[in-house]
């Protein structure tokens, strides 16, 4: 069974630029999560989708971050415009149902200069 | 919001040693999870605990769900070089709720 796929693996941008990350969850997993992991810290949930609907986006900085999962499968996370403090690894995870075991992708490492 | 304090923040291991780490919370959790993260990879689930007092093993790993439901422990017996990595605890207040992660314990090999 294929795992969670993410791309790109690395991205370097300058502050005030825009960036987008893509995630393809494990086939059949209805729940998809985006996490932000700052160096030296544990992952922090940004947004949770159930199929194509948002379940929890309480920790998403909505002035600059947006995410969508239009067809209930793939998802994109966008930052516009980026700030220096957005430098982090962005992890995507999926689970069969909310609260079930979450399987993580390899992450996208973002560096904002 | 909830906070998970994980300790130690880092530790050095020598092959063959047993190591322990723990996680404490300001809130009660119904589920405790332990993940390991290798460099450049996402966290991988090691052990899941669903009941207060539960003791669960996975090979050389043993984890316990504290009786107070505010803490959990992970032990690694007879450590080997591939045990190096960052171990995270994560808690879930109720079924379907989001996970809250600790800050991680970085396990390194003694020089």
Tab-separated table of C-alpha atoms in Angstrom:
chain	number	residue	atom	x	y	z
A	1	UNK	CA	0.000	0.000	0.000
A	2	UNK	CA	1.428	3.370	-1.016
A	3	UNK	CA	1.970	5.879	1.752
A	4	UNK	CA	1.141	9.564	1.936
A	5	UNK	CA	2.846	11.439	-0.903
A	6	UNK	CA	3.964	15.051	-0.662
A	7	UNK	CA	5.647	17.430	-3.052
A	8	UNK	CA	7.881	19.247	-3.332
A	9	UNK	CA	10.237	17.860	-0.696
A	10	UNK	CA	12.123	21.139	-0.382
A	11	UNK	CA	11.313	24.733	-1.231
A	12	UNK	CA	13.280	27.934	-0.754
A	13	UNK	CA	11.530	31.262	-1.289
A	14	UNK	CA	11.965	34.876	-0.325
A	15	UNK	CA	9.660	36.559	2.138
A	16	UNK	CA	6.467	37.967	0.653
A	17	UNK	CA	6.492	35.313	-2.085
A	18	UNK	CA	3.795	32.671	-2.430
A	19	UNK	CA	4.215	28.918	-2.160
A	20	UNK	CA	1.995	25.860	-2.489
A	21	UNK	CA	2.380	22.307	-1.218
A	22	UNK	CA	0.594	19.218	-2.479
A	23	UNK	CA	-0.489	16.074	-0.656
A	24	UNK	CA	-1.941	12.793	-1.858
A	25	UNK	CA	-3.253	10.717	1.065
A	26	UNK	CA	-3.416	6.959	1.384
A	27	UNK	CA	-6.139	5.592	-0.866
A	28	UNK	CA	-9.468	5.378	0.930
A	29	UNK	CA	-8.497	7.667	3.801
A	30	UNK	CA	-11.288	10.158	4.319
A	31	UNK	CA	-9.486	12.341	6.841
A	32	UNK	CA	-6.537	14.521	5.868
A	33	UNK	CA	-4.393	16.737	8.100
A	34	UNK	CA	-1.814	19.451	7.521
A	35	UNK	CA	0.733	20.051	10.276
A	36	UNK	CA	3.458	22.640	10.711
A	37	UNK	CA	6.644	21.436	12.414
A	38	UNK	CA	9.089	24.165	13.396
A	39	UNK	CA	12.669	23.000	13.976
A	40	UNK	CA	13.058	21.472	17.426
A	41	UNK	CA	9.309	21.224	18.079
A	42	UNK	CA	6.556	18.692	17.657
A	43	UNK	CA	4.040	18.945	14.807
A	44	UNK	CA	1.192	21.428	15.259
A	45	UNK	CA	-2.113	20.847	13.499
A	46	UNK	CA	-3.027	23.555	10.989
A	47	UNK	CA	-6.153	22.110	9.390
A	48	UNK	CA	-8.159	18.869	9.298
A	49	UNK	CA	-10.411	17.783	6.424
A	50	UNK	CA	-13.095	15.122	6.443
A	51	UNK	CA	-13.593	14.282	2.761
A	52	UNK	CA	-13.734	17.768	1.188
A	53	UNK	CA	-15.050	19.588	4.252
A	54	UNK	CA	-13.033	21.420	6.909
A	55	UNK	CA	-13.366	19.905	10.407
A	56	UNK	CA	-10.872	22.043	12.299
A	57	UNK	CA	-8.907	25.066	11.092
A	58	UNK	CA	-8.691	26.845	14.428
A	59	UNK	CA	-4.879	27.054	14.325
A	60	UNK	CA	-4.567	28.042	10.656
A	61	UNK	CA	-3.336	31.654	10.187
A	62	UNK	CA	-6.103	32.469	7.777
A	63	UNK	CA	-4.727	35.850	6.781
A	64	UNK	CA	-1.951	34.125	4.843
A	65	UNK	CA	-2.591	30.370	4.831
A	66	UNK	CA	-5.265	28.575	2.842
A	67	UNK	CA	-5.959	24.931	2.097
A	68	UNK	CA	-8.376	23.015	-0.044
A	69	UNK	CA	-9.372	19.439	-0.784
A	70	UNK	CA	-11.820	19.985	-3.587
A	71	UNK	CA	-12.535	16.393	-4.638
A	72	UNK	CA	-11.970	14.829	-1.244
A	73	UNK	CA	-8.682	13.218	-2.225
A	74	UNK	CA	-5.617	15.415	-2.940
A	75	UNK	CA	-5.044	18.582	-0.980
A	76	UNK	CA	-3.022	21.752	-1.422
A	77	UNK	CA	-1.774	24.127	1.258
A	78	UNK	CA	-0.848	27.656	0.209
A	79	UNK	CA	0.993	30.454	1.947
A	80	UNK	CA	0.599	33.947	0.525
A	81	UNK	CA	2.605	36.004	1.344
A	82	UNK	CA	5.255	34.044	3.234
A	83	UNK	CA	7.016	35.378	6.325
A	84	UNK	CA	10.365	34.387	7.782
A	85	UNK	CA	8.623	32.597	10.672
A	86	UNK	CA	6.875	30.264	8.211
A	87	UNK	CA	10.158	28.376	7.758
A	88	UNK	CA	9.265	24.864	8.889
A	89	UNK	CA	8.472	21.358	7.697
A	90	UNK	CA	4.892	21.016	6.493
A	91	UNK	CA	3.586	17.514	7.122
A	92	UNK	CA	0.524	15.949	5.596
A	93	UNK	CA	-1.149	12.986	7.306
A	94	UNK	CA	-4.214	10.889	6.606
A	95	UNK	CA	-6.411	8.461	8.508
A	96	UNK	CA	-9.376	6.273	7.649
A	97	UNK	CA	-11.624	8.168	10.036
A	98	UNK	CA	-11.195	11.115	12.442
A	99	UNK	CA	-9.214	9.990	15.464
A	100	UNK	CA	-7.948	6.789	13.827
A	101	UNK	CA	-4.231	6.176	13.424
A	102	UNK	CA	-2.636	8.959	11.391
A	103	UNK	CA	-0.052	8.105	8.757
A	104	UNK	CA	2.371	10.893	7.897
A	105	UNK	CA	4.030	11.815	4.632
A	106	UNK	CA	7.730	12.760	4.430
A	107	UNK	CA	6.986	16.483	4.631
A	108	UNK	CA	7.990	19.569	2.670
A	109	UNK	CA	10.829	21.589	4.155
A	110	UNK	CA	10.195	25.297	3.533
A	111	UNK	CA	12.900	27.900	3.971
A	112	UNK	CA	11.870	31.549	3.785
A	113	UNK	CA	14.777	33.966	3.258
B	1	UNK	CA	-4.858	24.815	25.056
B	2	UNK	CA	-3.286	21.581	26.197
B	3	UNK	CA	0.430	21.363	26.717
B	4	UNK	CA	2.519	18.226	26.626
B	5	UNK	CA	5.864	18.325	28.406
B	6	UNK	CA	8.218	15.676	27.199
B	7	UNK	CA	11.449	14.763	28.978
B	8	UNK	CA	14.273	14.482	28.642
B	9	UNK	CA	14.685	16.807	25.671
B	10	UNK	CA	17.684	14.774	24.547
B	11	UNK	CA	19.665	11.787	25.675
B	12	UNK	CA	22.734	9.834	24.677
B	13	UNK	CA	22.536	6.077	24.462
B	14	UNK	CA	25.139	3.380	24.357
B	15	UNK	CA	24.323	0.192	22.506
B	16	UNK	CA	22.698	-2.301	24.850
B	17	UNK	CA	21.415	0.264	27.334
B	18	UNK	CA	17.778	0.647	28.347
B	19	UNK	CA	16.333	4.142	27.900
B	20	UNK	CA	13.213	5.801	29.224
B	21	UNK	CA	11.320	8.942	28.391
B	22	UNK	CA	8.042	10.383	29.557
B	23	UNK	CA	5.337	12.835	28.729
B	24	UNK	CA	3.085	14.785	31.069
B	25	UNK	CA	0.005	16.789	30.276
B	26	UNK	CA	-1.985	19.577	31.869
B	27	UNK	CA	-5.136	17.850	30.615
B	28	UNK	CA	-6.609	14.364	30.723
B	29	UNK	CA	-6.201	12.356	27.542
B	30	UNK	CA	-8.179	9.346	26.367
B	31	UNK	CA	-5.493	8.214	23.927
B	32	UNK	CA	-1.709	8.360	24.079
B	33	UNK	CA	0.476	7.709	21.067
B	34	UNK	CA	4.228	7.407	20.630
B	35	UNK	CA	5.870	8.266	17.299
B	36	UNK	CA	9.458	8.149	16.034
B	37	UNK	CA	10.765	10.585	13.437
B	38	UNK	CA	13.942	10.003	11.453
B	39	UNK	CA	15.719	12.889	9.676
B	40	UNK	CA	13.892	13.991	6.548
B	41	UNK	CA	10.905	11.775	7.245
B	42	UNK	CA	7.494	12.106	8.801
B	43	UNK	CA	6.664	10.612	12.210
B	44	UNK	CA	5.932	6.873	12.277
B	45	UNK	CA	3.567	5.406	14.859
B	46	UNK	CA	5.252	3.064	17.341
B	47	UNK	CA	2.626	2.355	19.992
B	48	UNK	CA	-0.958	3.430	20.676
B	49	UNK	CA	-2.526	3.332	24.162
B	50	UNK	CA	-6.269	3.596	24.710
B	51	UNK	CA	-6.904	2.797	28.375
B	52	UNK	CA	-5.593	4.180	31.663
B	53	UNK	CA	-3.036	1.789	33.154
B	54	UNK	CA	-2.520	-0.006	29.837
B	55	UNK	CA	0.957	-1.408	29.232
B	56	UNK	CA	1.735	-2.246	25.611
B	57	UNK	CA	4.851	-3.627	23.949
B	58	UNK	CA	6.104	-3.522	20.392
B	59	UNK	CA	9.333	-5.501	20.157
B	60	UNK	CA	11.881	-3.779	22.382
B	61	UNK	CA	9.536	-0.862	23.015
B	62	UNK	CA	7.142	-0.708	25.954
B	63	UNK	CA	4.768	2.141	26.673
B	64	UNK	CA	2.361	2.780	29.510
B	65	UNK	CA	-0.741	4.928	29.803
B	66	UNK	CA	-0.578	6.587	33.226
B	67	UNK	CA	-3.330	5.939	35.769
B	68	UNK	CA	-4.052	9.645	36.103
B	69	UNK	CA	-4.472	9.825	32.293
B	70	UNK	CA	-2.153	12.824	32.347
B	71	UNK	CA	1.087	11.005	31.590
B	72	UNK	CA	2.692	8.285	29.545
B	73	UNK	CA	6.057	6.544	29.473
B	74	UNK	CA	8.099	4.912	26.740
B	75	UNK	CA	10.935	2.485	27.413
B	76	UNK	CA	13.394	1.097	24.898
B	77	UNK	CA	15.268	-1.990	26.017
B	78	UNK	CA	18.701	-3.052	24.784
B	79	UNK	CA	19.103	-0.044	22.503
B	80	UNK	CA	20.686	-0.414	19.069
B	81	UNK	CA	22.123	2.254	16.751
B	82	UNK	CA	18.937	2.487	14.666
B	83	UNK	CA	17.042	3.641	17.756
B	84	UNK	CA	18.598	7.060	17.143
B	85	UNK	CA	15.966	9.614	16.196
B	86	UNK	CA	13.350	11.880	17.723
B	87	UNK	CA	10.542	10.336	19.754
B	88	UNK	CA	7.278	12.226	20.120
B	89	UNK	CA	4.379	11.588	22.425
B	90	UNK	CA	0.945	12.706	21.303
B	91	UNK	CA	-2.328	12.850	23.172
B	92	UNK	CA	-5.938	12.957	22.147
B	93	UNK	CA	-8.606	14.277	24.515
B	94	UNK	CA	-11.494	12.387	22.983
B	95	UNK	CA	-12.238	10.182	20.013
B	96	UNK	CA	-12.084	12.188	16.824
B	97	UNK	CA	-10.273	15.104	18.447
B	98	UNK	CA	-7.021	16.463	17.141
B	99	UNK	CA	-3.652	15.221	18.343
B	100	UNK	CA	-1.439	17.377	20.545
B	101	UNK	CA	2.253	16.566	20.247
B	102	UNK	CA	5.018	16.916	22.806
B	103	UNK	CA	8.272	18.662	22.005
B	104	UNK	CA	10.150	15.435	21.360
B	105	UNK	CA	13.025	13.518	22.913
B	106	UNK	CA	16.112	13.408	20.729
B	107	UNK	CA	17.993	10.135	21.133
B	108	UNK	CA	21.652	10.268	20.129
B	109	UNK	CA	24.511	7.797	20.227
B	110	UNK	CA	27.269	8.329	22.775
B	111	UNK	CA	30.514	9.238	21.026
